[in-house]
Amino acid sequence: MTTRPSSDTVAVRPDPSPCRPQDLGKFEVTARDGAARLGLLYTNHGVLATPMLLPVVNPNIRTIEPREMWERYHVNGLITNSYVTWKHEKLRDPALKDGIHALLDYPGVIVTDSGTFQSYVYGDVEVGVEEIVEFQRNIGVDIGTMLDVFGRPDMTREELENAVVETADRATPSLTVAGEELLLNGPIQGGLHEDLRAHAGDLMGSMEGEHRGFAIHPIGGIVPLMEKQRYRELFQILLAARATIPPNRPIHLFGCGHPLLFPLAIALGTDLFDSAAYALFARDDRLLTPEGTVKLGELTEWPCHSSALFHHTPKEVREMEKEERSVLLSHHNLEITQVELARCREAIRNGTIWRLAEQRSHASPQLREAFEWVIEQLVDPDEGPVGQSALRIISSTNPVRGTAEHFGNDIDYRPHLLHLNAMLATRWRAPGSWWDDSVSSPERVVILTGAAPPWRNSALGTAVEALREEPRSVILISTPIGLIPFTLEDVSPWCHIDGSDDLWRMVISENEIDAWLDDLSLSNLPLDIHECLPDPDEIAGGDKRQIIRDWIDRCTVVDKLSLFCGINPKLSCDLTSNMSARRSRTDRMVNVNFDDQHCLSPRLPDGALSLTLNGARALHELNPNPPRKFQSEMEYIEGDHLGIPRVLLHDDAIPFVGQGRNVIHGFVLGADSHLIVGQPCLVVDSEGNLVAHGIANATADDMSFFTKGIAVKVRDGAMKQ
Ligand code: GUN
């Protein structure tokens, strides 16, 4: 007997439509939070919205019917085994006759594996490299898998090298047999060796078939690690492989499907998972939860709910027949898996995937160890592929957030804060001229303490007084996560930390002060610490008050242009020499004019900058040459103030983008390597002329690979009539 979790009827879901032929196999990223991305993978049986899990369906034992996965759980793709299908006549013949979709009664995306895992479990398989790809093609699979060589973690280096090389040797014949319609997985092997994983990523990522290369890169050989909860090594392998896998290919963790691992795996760039855990664990009376596995035998109440279990108590379920119980628990496990993936996708949308990974890391000691190891790689990246991936995670993360930053022990190591602090350390400069028109180096540093944001209310008076006293003062605010220039007082997350009131009374130690001043190149100056008084704002500064405030406003614009747009502060000083600003009722600068032209506004949610077309033109004049076209390898130009980053547009797109349409991947010929996701950029033609300005939606590296999706969200075209 099959237990359906409840009797409510489910509306029939229509079959998916095939993608446009020119989109087959393309991957598009629609939103990102650092390395985590929301993607769309185009196939002949619909679009896979990633990150997602392909439930494993054993064609001989269908614990949950594929049709029900489609109808009830909206599972848009599943994975089954082509080798098992090929081996059993009763499956092979109908698959060849009617196709795999009819055999499984499933209209969505069908992915198949090739028998490699069986060779790992049983020793060998008797199918040929080309034969198994041909079979997958003939039964109408959407995404097949070549017969890779499973690299076990306990193999010698030589054996693992052979597994990588042999897999790569089989790639071209496999892509040839796959033909035009069958997309292929190109697995990455290499055991625990970072360099072998990176080498495999390079080899497999650069394979080209007649129609296309591999559509997806699964990371293989990791099941033995997950079985033993060796999560640190799992994530080490992921980071090493990711260093060389082309960014426009989805990454799949082969055999990974425990919800506990989803947030960190996704935060580090995983797009696809597959697993039979939902059914295997159920057969063993175990429940999946986002925080680990729970045995049915121990429960009085459910630790987490699903529609499958809502109407039952643990005792009732224990008393069911084995088969009925196992089906019911499979439903629960699949539901929980889907719910956790939805939670991760939502976290990517609202910029909190790292926070979720951090929370989940506390659910298991092994995962916590892995998380702490990842943090170490971010804070102190090495020279190898793992360090390269770590740096890329930081630099691809939008440094500012519109949402509150939760205070916690790991706060200093979050990728967006590491990015923001690195930008502060490299791009911020102390003023060279002062409100009293003197032009010289600073005389002292003043740290304002004991005030909570908004600092323009709680600390402005004290700042103005300090500047009146000594015009050549660099004013810093003490925040729970470090010292920041007063001019950046409305930049979130610094000004938007969620924690107890005590945070703002926290005393920063002398060592910490020294380290921060060193980062800001202010170590050699005399230091004063001023406790912010109950605001003397109204009278602070006396008759100099307005002059000092106008000077602070100007410094704010110079500092933000430096931080978010890479503009040299000396050039910004010239730009702002005739600056005026309009303030809101809450006393924030809203419109900033240069020579009476509205050029920019601080963004209200995060304090970064929003340019107008006038502002874009002004910054463009400082940097009028076009960026270089993409080369075979991304060129990283060194320098703190390289000017506002530019994207070089293909001629065909100029009429559209010039009118204000978004820049689409595939029309980008080059981009400055210091482009920052979420921050302003210019779009220029091959002569360097301004076509538009907007917000970068991808890194320069991504732009050199992707052929689908939005590269720049354009704010305004420069060629509008
Ligand atoms: N399933 C789990 N691991 C692997 C692997 O390394 N290769 C293939 N093809 N399938 C897998």
PDB file of N, CA, C and O and ligand atoms in Angstrom, residues 79 81 113-118 120 145-151 185 187-189 197 218-224 226 253-256 274, ligand 1:
ATOM      1  N   ILE A  79      16.936  12.877 -11.169  1.00  0.00           N
ATOM      2  CA  ILE A  79      18.063  12.132 -11.736  1.00  0.00           C
ATOM      3  C   ILE A  79      17.799  10.640 -11.569  1.00  0.00           C
ATOM      4  O   ILE A  79      17.275  10.199 -10.536  1.00  0.00           O
ATOM      5  N   ASN A  81      19.266   6.512 -13.183  1.00  0.00           N
ATOM      6  CA  ASN A  81      20.508   5.920 -13.629  1.00  0.00           C
ATOM      7  C   ASN A  81      20.367   5.247 -14.989  1.00  0.00           C
ATOM      8  O   ASN A  81      19.592   4.301 -15.146  1.00  0.00           O
ATOM      9  N   ASP A 113      22.661   9.496 -14.646  1.00  0.00           N
ATOM     10  CA  ASP A 113      24.059   9.188 -14.343  1.00  0.00           C
ATOM     11  C   ASP A 113      24.455   8.000 -15.222  1.00  0.00           C
ATOM     12  O   ASP A 113      23.613   7.361 -15.856  1.00  0.00           O
ATOM     13  N   SER A 114      25.775   7.682 -15.217  1.00  0.00           N
ATOM     14  CA  SER A 114      26.293   6.821 -16.281  1.00  0.00           C
ATOM     15  C   SER A 114      26.737   5.431 -15.859  1.00  0.00           C
ATOM     16  O   SER A 114      27.137   4.644 -16.693  1.00  0.00           O
ATOM     17  N   GLY A 115      26.736   5.151 -14.554  1.00  0.00           N
ATOM     18  CA  GLY A 115      27.252   3.852 -14.138  1.00  0.00           C
ATOM     19  C   GLY A 115      28.577   3.975 -13.407  1.00  0.00           C
ATOM     20  O   GLY A 115      29.093   2.986 -12.877  1.00  0.00           O
ATOM     21  N   THR A 116      29.135   5.188 -13.343  1.00  0.00           N
ATOM     22  CA  THR A 116      30.409   5.375 -12.639  1.00  0.00           C
ATOM     23  C   THR A 116      30.268   5.016 -11.165  1.00  0.00           C
ATOM     24  O   THR A 116      31.139   4.365 -10.579  1.00  0.00           O
ATOM     25  N   PHE A 117      29.159   5.447 -10.573  1.00  0.00           N
ATOM     26  CA  PHE A 117      28.980   5.184  -9.148  1.00  0.00           C
ATOM     27  C   PHE A 117      28.866   3.678  -8.897  1.00  0.00           C
ATOM     28  O   PHE A 117      29.389   3.156  -7.916  1.00  0.00           O
ATOM     29  N   GLN A 118      28.213   2.961  -9.832  1.00  0.00           N
ATOM     30  CA  GLN A 118      28.109   1.498  -9.715  1.00  0.00           C
ATOM     31  C   GLN A 118      29.494   0.873  -9.797  1.00  0.00           C
ATOM     32  O   GLN A 118      29.795  -0.090  -9.110  1.00  0.00           O
ATOM     33  N   TYR A 120      32.149   2.213  -8.742  1.00  0.00           N
ATOM     34  CA  TYR A 120      32.785   2.462  -7.439  1.00  0.00           C
ATOM     35  C   TYR A 120      32.270   1.460  -6.401  1.00  0.00           C
ATOM     36  O   TYR A 120      33.036   0.895  -5.622  1.00  0.00           O
ATOM     37  N   THR A 145      25.294  11.912 -18.397  1.00  0.00           N
ATOM     38  CA  THR A 145      26.609  11.987 -17.758  1.00  0.00           C
ATOM     39  C   THR A 145      27.563  11.064 -18.499  1.00  0.00           C
ATOM     40  O   THR A 145      27.190   9.930 -18.835  1.00  0.00           O
ATOM     41  N   MET A 146      28.751  11.559 -18.785  1.00  0.00           N
ATOM     42  CA  MET A 146      29.760  10.687 -19.396  1.00  0.00           C
ATOM     43  C   MET A 146      30.258   9.683 -18.338  1.00  0.00           C
ATOM     44  O   MET A 146      30.047   9.885 -17.132  1.00  0.00           O
ATOM     45  N   LEU A 147      30.883   8.640 -18.828  1.00  0.00           N
ATOM     46  CA  LEU A 147      31.411   7.618 -17.910  1.00  0.00           C
ATOM     47  C   LEU A 147      32.762   8.094 -17.387  1.00  0.00           C
ATOM     48  O   LEU A 147      33.798   7.887 -18.027  1.00  0.00           O
ATOM     49  N   ASP A 148      32.721   8.782 -16.237  1.00  0.00           N
ATOM     50  CA  ASP A 148      33.962   9.278 -15.650  1.00  0.00           C
ATOM     51  C   ASP A 148      34.609   8.179 -14.808  1.00  0.00           C
ATOM     52  O   ASP A 148      34.006   7.124 -14.581  1.00  0.00           O
ATOM     53  N   VAL A 149      35.820   8.440 -14.334  1.00  0.00           N
ATOM     54  CA  VAL A 149      36.513   7.453 -13.486  1.00  0.00           C
ATOM     55  C   VAL A 149      36.464   7.960 -12.047  1.00  0.00           C
ATOM     56  O   VAL A 149      36.980   9.041 -11.750  1.00  0.00           O
ATOM     57  N   PHE A 150      35.803   7.198 -11.202  1.00  0.00           N
ATOM     58  CA  PHE A 150      35.583   7.610  -9.817  1.00  0.00           C
ATOM     59  C   PHE A 150      36.917   7.675  -9.071  1.00  0.00           C
ATOM     60  O   PHE A 150      37.648   6.694  -8.989  1.00  0.00           O
ATOM     61  N   GLY A 151      37.224   8.844  -8.515  1.00  0.00           N
ATOM     62  CA  GLY A 151      38.469   8.987  -7.743  1.00  0.00           C
ATOM     63  C   GLY A 151      38.167   8.936  -6.254  1.00  0.00           C
ATOM     64  O   GLY A 151      37.636   9.886  -5.704  1.00  0.00           O
ATOM     65  N   ASN A 185      26.909  16.177 -18.462  1.00  0.00           N
ATOM     66  CA  ASN A 185      27.666  16.470 -17.252  1.00  0.00           C
ATOM     67  C   ASN A 185      29.130  16.120 -17.485  1.00  0.00           C
ATOM     68  O   ASN A 185      29.432  15.015 -17.963  1.00  0.00           O
ATOM     69  N   PRO A 187      32.103  15.504 -15.148  1.00  0.00           N
ATOM     70  CA  PRO A 187      32.502  15.423 -13.734  1.00  0.00           C
ATOM     71  C   PRO A 187      33.959  15.812 -13.488  1.00  0.00           C
ATOM     72  O   PRO A 187      34.829  15.615 -14.331  1.00  0.00           O
ATOM     73  N   ILE A 188      34.169  16.351 -12.299  1.00  0.00           N
ATOM     74  CA  ILE A 188      35.506  16.781 -11.865  1.00  0.00           C
ATOM     75  C   ILE A 188      35.976  15.804 -10.800  1.00  0.00           C
ATOM     76  O   ILE A 188      35.365  15.699  -9.732  1.00  0.00           O
ATOM     77  N   GLN A 189      37.064  15.085 -11.092  1.00  0.00           N
ATOM     78  CA  GLN A 189      37.634  14.153 -10.120  1.00  0.00           C
ATOM     79  C   GLN A 189      38.937  14.733  -9.572  1.00  0.00           C
ATOM     80  O   GLN A 189      39.272  15.865  -9.870  1.00  0.00           O
ATOM     81  N   ARG A 197      42.154  18.753  -8.469  1.00  0.00           N
ATOM     82  CA  ARG A 197      40.776  19.231  -8.680  1.00  0.00           C
ATOM     83  C   ARG A 197      40.790  20.443  -9.603  1.00  0.00           C
ATOM     84  O   ARG A 197      39.967  20.566 -10.513  1.00  0.00           O
ATOM     85  N   PRO A 218      29.631  18.407 -12.413  1.00  0.00           N
ATOM     86  CA  PRO A 218      29.464  17.819 -11.080  1.00  0.00           C
ATOM     87  C   PRO A 218      30.839  17.575 -10.450  1.00  0.00           C
ATOM     88  O   PRO A 218      31.805  17.262 -11.141  1.00  0.00           O
ATOM     89  N   ILE A 219      30.893  17.746  -9.143  1.00  0.00           N
ATOM     90  CA  ILE A 219      32.116  17.404  -8.414  1.00  0.00           C
ATOM     91  C   ILE A 219      31.938  15.956  -7.978  1.00  0.00           C
ATOM     92  O   ILE A 219      31.023  15.649  -7.198  1.00  0.00           O
ATOM     93  N   GLY A 220      32.787  15.071  -8.489  1.00  0.00           N
ATOM     94  CA  GLY A 220      32.620  13.642  -8.227  1.00  0.00           C
ATOM     95  C   GLY A 220      33.529  13.128  -7.124  1.00  0.00           C
ATOM     96  O   GLY A 220      34.401  13.850  -6.616  1.00  0.00           O
ATOM     97  N   GLY A 221      33.300  11.883  -6.749  1.00  0.00           N
ATOM     98  CA  GLY A 221      34.175  11.215  -5.781  1.00  0.00           C
ATOM     99  C   GLY A 221      34.029  11.727  -4.364  1.00  0.00           C
ATOM    100  O   GLY A 221      34.945  11.542  -3.543  1.00  0.00           O
ATOM    101  N   ILE A 222      32.906  12.354  -4.024  1.00  0.00           N
ATOM    102  CA  ILE A 222      32.784  12.961  -2.686  1.00  0.00           C
ATOM    103  C   ILE A 222      31.860  12.183  -1.755  1.00  0.00           C
ATOM    104  O   ILE A 222      31.795  12.482  -0.563  1.00  0.00           O
ATOM    105  N   VAL A 223      31.162  11.165  -2.285  1.00  0.00           N
ATOM    106  CA  VAL A 223      30.227  10.415  -1.430  1.00  0.00           C
ATOM    107  C   VAL A 223      30.943   9.810  -0.208  1.00  0.00           C
ATOM    108  O   VAL A 223      30.443   9.919   0.916  1.00  0.00           O
ATOM    109  N   PRO A 224      32.132   9.205  -0.388  1.00  0.00           N
ATOM    110  CA  PRO A 224      32.798   8.635   0.799  1.00  0.00           C
ATOM    111  C   PRO A 224      33.089   9.696   1.867  1.00  0.00           C
ATOM    112  O   PRO A 224      33.118   9.383   3.061  1.00  0.00           O
ATOM    113  N   MET A 226      31.180  12.421   2.471  1.00  0.00           N
ATOM    114  CA  MET A 226      29.924  12.795   3.135  1.00  0.00           C
ATOM    115  C   MET A 226      29.463  11.695   4.078  1.00  0.00           C
ATOM    116  O   MET A 226      28.929  11.978   5.148  1.00  0.00           O
ATOM    117  N   LEU A 253      27.032  19.102  -6.802  1.00  0.00           N
ATOM    118  CA  LEU A 253      27.743  18.224  -5.855  1.00  0.00           C
ATOM    119  C   LEU A 253      27.129  16.833  -5.969  1.00  0.00           C
ATOM    120  O   LEU A 253      26.021  16.601  -5.482  1.00  0.00           O
ATOM    121  N   PHE A 254      27.867  15.921  -6.605  1.00  0.00           N
ATOM    122  CA  PHE A 254      27.342  14.581  -6.911  1.00  0.00           C
ATOM    123  C   PHE A 254      27.060  13.799  -5.623  1.00  0.00           C
ATOM    124  O   PHE A 254      27.980  13.548  -4.831  1.00  0.00           O
ATOM    125  N   GLY A 255      25.804  13.437  -5.417  1.00  0.00           N
ATOM    126  CA  GLY A 255      25.454  12.578  -4.284  1.00  0.00           C
ATOM    127  C   GLY A 255      25.248  13.342  -2.989  1.00  0.00           C
ATOM    128  O   GLY A 255      25.086  12.736  -1.935  1.00  0.00           O
ATOM    129  N   CYS A 256      25.231  14.676  -3.049  1.00  0.00           N
ATOM    130  CA  CYS A 256      25.045  15.470  -1.834  1.00  0.00           C
ATOM    131  C   CYS A 256      23.586  15.902  -1.767  1.00  0.00           C
ATOM    132  O   CYS A 256      23.073  16.493  -2.715  1.00  0.00           O
ATOM    133  N   ASP A 274      22.062  16.322  -5.812  1.00  0.00           N
ATOM    134  CA  ASP A 274      21.214  15.176  -6.110  1.00  0.00           C
ATOM    135  C   ASP A 274      21.391  14.207  -4.965  1.00  0.00           C
ATOM    136  O   ASP A 274      22.472  14.150  -4.367  1.00  0.00           O
TER     137      ASP A 274
HETATM  138  N1  GUN B   1      27.587   9.734  -8.159  1.00  0.00           N
HETATM  139  C1  GUN B   1      28.223  10.005  -6.997  1.00  0.00           C
HETATM  140  N2  GUN B   1      29.534  10.281  -7.241  1.00  0.00           N
HETATM  141  C2  GUN B   1      29.720  10.176  -8.543  1.00  0.00           C
HETATM  142  C3  GUN B   1      30.860  10.356  -9.394  1.00  0.00           C
HETATM  143  O1  GUN B   1      31.979  10.646  -8.956  1.00  0.00           O
HETATM  144  N3  GUN B   1      30.653  10.187 -10.735  1.00  0.00           N
HETATM  145  C4  GUN B   1      29.432   9.865 -11.252  1.00  0.00           C
HETATM  146  N4  GUN B   1      29.293   9.754 -12.565  1.00  0.00           N
HETATM  147  N5  GUN B   1      28.377   9.698 -10.470  1.00  0.00           N
HETATM  148  C5  GUN B   1      28.505   9.859  -9.138  1.00  0.00           C
END
